[in-house]
CSV table of C-alpha atoms in Angstrom, one decimal:
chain,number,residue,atom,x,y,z
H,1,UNK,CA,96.2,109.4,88.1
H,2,UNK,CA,92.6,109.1,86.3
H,3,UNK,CA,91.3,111.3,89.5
H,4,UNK,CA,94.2,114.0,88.3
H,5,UNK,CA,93.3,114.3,84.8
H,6,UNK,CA,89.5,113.9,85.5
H,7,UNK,CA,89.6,117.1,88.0
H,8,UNK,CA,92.1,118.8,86.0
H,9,UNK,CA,90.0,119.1,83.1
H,10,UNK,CA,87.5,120.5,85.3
H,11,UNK,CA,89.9,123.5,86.0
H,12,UNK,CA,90.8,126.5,84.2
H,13,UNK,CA,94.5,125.9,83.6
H,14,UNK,CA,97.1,128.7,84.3
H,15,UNK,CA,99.6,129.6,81.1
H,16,UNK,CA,102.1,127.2,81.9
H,17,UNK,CA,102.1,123.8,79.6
H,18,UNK,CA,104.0,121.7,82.3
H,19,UNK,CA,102.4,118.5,82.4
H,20,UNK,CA,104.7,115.4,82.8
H,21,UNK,CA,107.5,115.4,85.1
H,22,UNK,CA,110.8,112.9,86.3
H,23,UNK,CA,113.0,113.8,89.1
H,24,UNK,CA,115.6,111.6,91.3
H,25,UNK,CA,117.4,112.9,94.2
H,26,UNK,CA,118.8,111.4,97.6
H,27,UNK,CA,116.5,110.3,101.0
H,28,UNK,CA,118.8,111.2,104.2
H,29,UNK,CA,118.0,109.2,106.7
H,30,UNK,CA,116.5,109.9,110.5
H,31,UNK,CA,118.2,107.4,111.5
H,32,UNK,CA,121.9,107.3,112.3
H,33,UNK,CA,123.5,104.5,110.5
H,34,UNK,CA,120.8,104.1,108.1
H,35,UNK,CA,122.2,105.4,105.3
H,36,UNK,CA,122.1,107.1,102.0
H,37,UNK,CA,119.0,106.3,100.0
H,38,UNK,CA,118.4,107.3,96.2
H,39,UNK,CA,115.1,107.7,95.1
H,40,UNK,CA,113.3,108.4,91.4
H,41,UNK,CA,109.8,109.5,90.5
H,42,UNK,CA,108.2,110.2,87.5
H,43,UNK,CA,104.0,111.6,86.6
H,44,UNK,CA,101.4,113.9,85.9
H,45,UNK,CA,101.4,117.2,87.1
H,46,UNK,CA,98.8,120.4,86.3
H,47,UNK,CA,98.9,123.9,87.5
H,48,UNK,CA,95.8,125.8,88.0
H,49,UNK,CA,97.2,129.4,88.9
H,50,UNK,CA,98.7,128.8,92.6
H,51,UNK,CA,97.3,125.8,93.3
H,52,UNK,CA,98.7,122.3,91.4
H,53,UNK,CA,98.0,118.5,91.4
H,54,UNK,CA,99.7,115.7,91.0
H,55,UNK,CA,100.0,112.0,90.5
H,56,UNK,CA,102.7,110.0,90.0
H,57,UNK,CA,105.4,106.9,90.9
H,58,UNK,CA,108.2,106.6,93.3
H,59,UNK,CA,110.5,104.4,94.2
H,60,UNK,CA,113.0,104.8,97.4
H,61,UNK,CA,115.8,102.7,98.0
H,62,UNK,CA,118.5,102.5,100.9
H,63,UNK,CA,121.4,99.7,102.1
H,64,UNK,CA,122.6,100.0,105.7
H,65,UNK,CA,124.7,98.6,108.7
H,66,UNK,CA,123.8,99.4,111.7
H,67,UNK,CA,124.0,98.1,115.2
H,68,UNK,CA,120.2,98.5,117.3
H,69,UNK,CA,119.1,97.0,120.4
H,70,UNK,CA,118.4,93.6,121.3
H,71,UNK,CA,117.0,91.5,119.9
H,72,UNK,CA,117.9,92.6,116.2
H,73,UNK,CA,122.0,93.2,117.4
H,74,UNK,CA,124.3,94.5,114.0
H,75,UNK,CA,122.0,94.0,111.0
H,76,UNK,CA,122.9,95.0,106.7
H,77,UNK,CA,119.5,95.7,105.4
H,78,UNK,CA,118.2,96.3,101.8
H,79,UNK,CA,115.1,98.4,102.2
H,80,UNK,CA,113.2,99.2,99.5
H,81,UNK,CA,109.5,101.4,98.8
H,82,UNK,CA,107.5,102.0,95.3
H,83,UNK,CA,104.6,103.8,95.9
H,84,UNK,CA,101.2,105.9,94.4
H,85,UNK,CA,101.4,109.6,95.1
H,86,UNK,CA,98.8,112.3,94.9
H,87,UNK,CA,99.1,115.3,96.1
H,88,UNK,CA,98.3,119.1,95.9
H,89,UNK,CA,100.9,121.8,95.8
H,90,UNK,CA,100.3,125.7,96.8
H,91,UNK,CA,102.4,128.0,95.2
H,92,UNK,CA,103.2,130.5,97.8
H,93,UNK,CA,104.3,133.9,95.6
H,94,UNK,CA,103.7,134.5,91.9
H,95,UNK,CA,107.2,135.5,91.0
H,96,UNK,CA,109.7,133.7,88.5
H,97,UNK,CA,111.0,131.2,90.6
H,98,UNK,CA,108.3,130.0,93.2
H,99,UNK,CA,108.7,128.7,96.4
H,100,UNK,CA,105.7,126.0,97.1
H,101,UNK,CA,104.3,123.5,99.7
H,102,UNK,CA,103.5,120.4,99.3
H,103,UNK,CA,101.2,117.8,100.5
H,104,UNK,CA,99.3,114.4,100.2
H,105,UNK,CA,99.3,110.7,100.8
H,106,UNK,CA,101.4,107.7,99.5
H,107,UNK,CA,100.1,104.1,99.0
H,108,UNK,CA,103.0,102.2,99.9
H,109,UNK,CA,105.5,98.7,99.3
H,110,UNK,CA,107.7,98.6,101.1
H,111,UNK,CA,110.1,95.7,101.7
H,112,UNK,CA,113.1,95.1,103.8
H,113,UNK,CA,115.8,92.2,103.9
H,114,UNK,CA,118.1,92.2,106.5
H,115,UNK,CA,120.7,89.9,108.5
H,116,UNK,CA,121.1,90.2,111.9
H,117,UNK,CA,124.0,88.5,113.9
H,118,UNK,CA,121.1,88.1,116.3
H,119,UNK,CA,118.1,86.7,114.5
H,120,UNK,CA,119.6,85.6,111.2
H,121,UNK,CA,118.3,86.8,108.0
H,122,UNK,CA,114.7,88.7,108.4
H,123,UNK,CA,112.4,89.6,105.5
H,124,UNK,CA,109.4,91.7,105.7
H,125,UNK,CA,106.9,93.2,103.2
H,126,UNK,CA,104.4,95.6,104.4
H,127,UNK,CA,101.8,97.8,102.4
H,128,UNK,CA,100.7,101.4,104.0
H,129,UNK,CA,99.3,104.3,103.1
H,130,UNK,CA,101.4,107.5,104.7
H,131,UNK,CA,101.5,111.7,104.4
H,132,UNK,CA,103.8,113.0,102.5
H,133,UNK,CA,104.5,116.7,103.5
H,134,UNK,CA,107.0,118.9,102.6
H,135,UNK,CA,108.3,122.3,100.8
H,136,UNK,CA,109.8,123.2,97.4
H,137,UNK,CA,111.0,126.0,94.7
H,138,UNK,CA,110.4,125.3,90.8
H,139,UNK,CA,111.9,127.7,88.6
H,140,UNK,CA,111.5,128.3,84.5
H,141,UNK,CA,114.2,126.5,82.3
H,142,UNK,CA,113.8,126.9,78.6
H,143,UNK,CA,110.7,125.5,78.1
H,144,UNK,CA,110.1,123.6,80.6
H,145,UNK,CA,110.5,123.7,84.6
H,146,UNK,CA,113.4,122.3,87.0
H,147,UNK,CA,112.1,122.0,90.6
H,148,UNK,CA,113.6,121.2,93.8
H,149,UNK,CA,111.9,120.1,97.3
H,150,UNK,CA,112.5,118.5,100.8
H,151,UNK,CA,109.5,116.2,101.8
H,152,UNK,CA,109.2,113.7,104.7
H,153,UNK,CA,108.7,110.6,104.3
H,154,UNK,CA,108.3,107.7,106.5
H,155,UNK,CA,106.8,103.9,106.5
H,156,UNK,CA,107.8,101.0,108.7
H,157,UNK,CA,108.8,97.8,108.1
H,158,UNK,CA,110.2,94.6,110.4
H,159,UNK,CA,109.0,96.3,113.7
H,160,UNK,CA,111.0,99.3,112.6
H,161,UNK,CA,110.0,102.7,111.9
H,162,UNK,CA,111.7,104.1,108.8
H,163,UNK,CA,112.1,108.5,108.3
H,164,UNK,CA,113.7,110.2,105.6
H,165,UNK,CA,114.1,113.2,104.1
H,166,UNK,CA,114.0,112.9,100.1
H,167,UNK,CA,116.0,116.1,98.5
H,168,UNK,CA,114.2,115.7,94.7
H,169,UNK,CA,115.7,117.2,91.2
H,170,UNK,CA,113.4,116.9,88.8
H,171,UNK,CA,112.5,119.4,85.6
H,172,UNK,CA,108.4,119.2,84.7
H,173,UNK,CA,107.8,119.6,80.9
């Protein structure tokens, strides 16, 4: 976040006076049987004509039932992920509501509990650091912004390999 506000001031800023932004949304799964996920983020975000940066917090959060291969067999899980992001946008046309991509890195928790008729209960807590690419449209509300965007996602956890597909509402102001 300090990097953000350091290089931000270094900038010249475009019109707009979004700086803070919150957004929730849901994380479909790439996984069959793995669920619906909610996730919420919240940080610092500045726009320097087309190009933006931003910091923030986000947490992920998922409950499943699913039946994999041996040795695991049917397993419920809780899996969990708060993580650091940072990342730069690109805004890809100038008009009123502005379609933009998305990219940078996540520093990672994540944590997952599950119970398997096979192995008995299994816990695992991993840190990672992972991409996090992915497309969006941000629009004017009042005085403020709503935004929208699809990114992907993906950490693993317990010998398995987690991919989703967070759909994000948030409004920047």
């Amino acid at each position: 976040l300090a990097l953000v506000v350091a290089l931000s001031s270094s900038l010249p800023a475009q019109q707009s006076k979004a700086r803070f932004y919150v957004a929730g949304g849901l994380e479909l799964s790439g996984r069959a049987g793995d669920g619906l996920g909610f996730s919420s983020q919240a940080g610092y975000f500045r726009q320097f004509a087309r190009l933006g940066l931003r910091a923030g917090i986000a947490y992920y959060e998922r409950h499943s039932s699913y039946v994999y291969p041996p040795p695991w067999g049917n397993v419920a899980s809780h899996y969990s992920t708060v993580a650091a992001t940072f990342d730069i946008t690109y805004d890809l046309s100038r008009t009123r509501a502005r379609p933009y991509l998305i990219g940078g890195w996540e520093v990672y928790r994540s944590s997952f509990l599950g119970r398997s008729d096979e192995r008995g209960t299994v816990e695992s807590v991993k840190v990672g650091v992972a991409p996090a690419p992915g497309a969006g449209l941000r629009f004017p509300l009042g005085t403020a912004e709503a935004f929208t965007e699809l990114r992907l996602h993906w950490g693993s956890n317990a010998d398995l390999t987690r991919v989703g597909l967070p759909l994000t509402f948030g409004i920047r102001f």
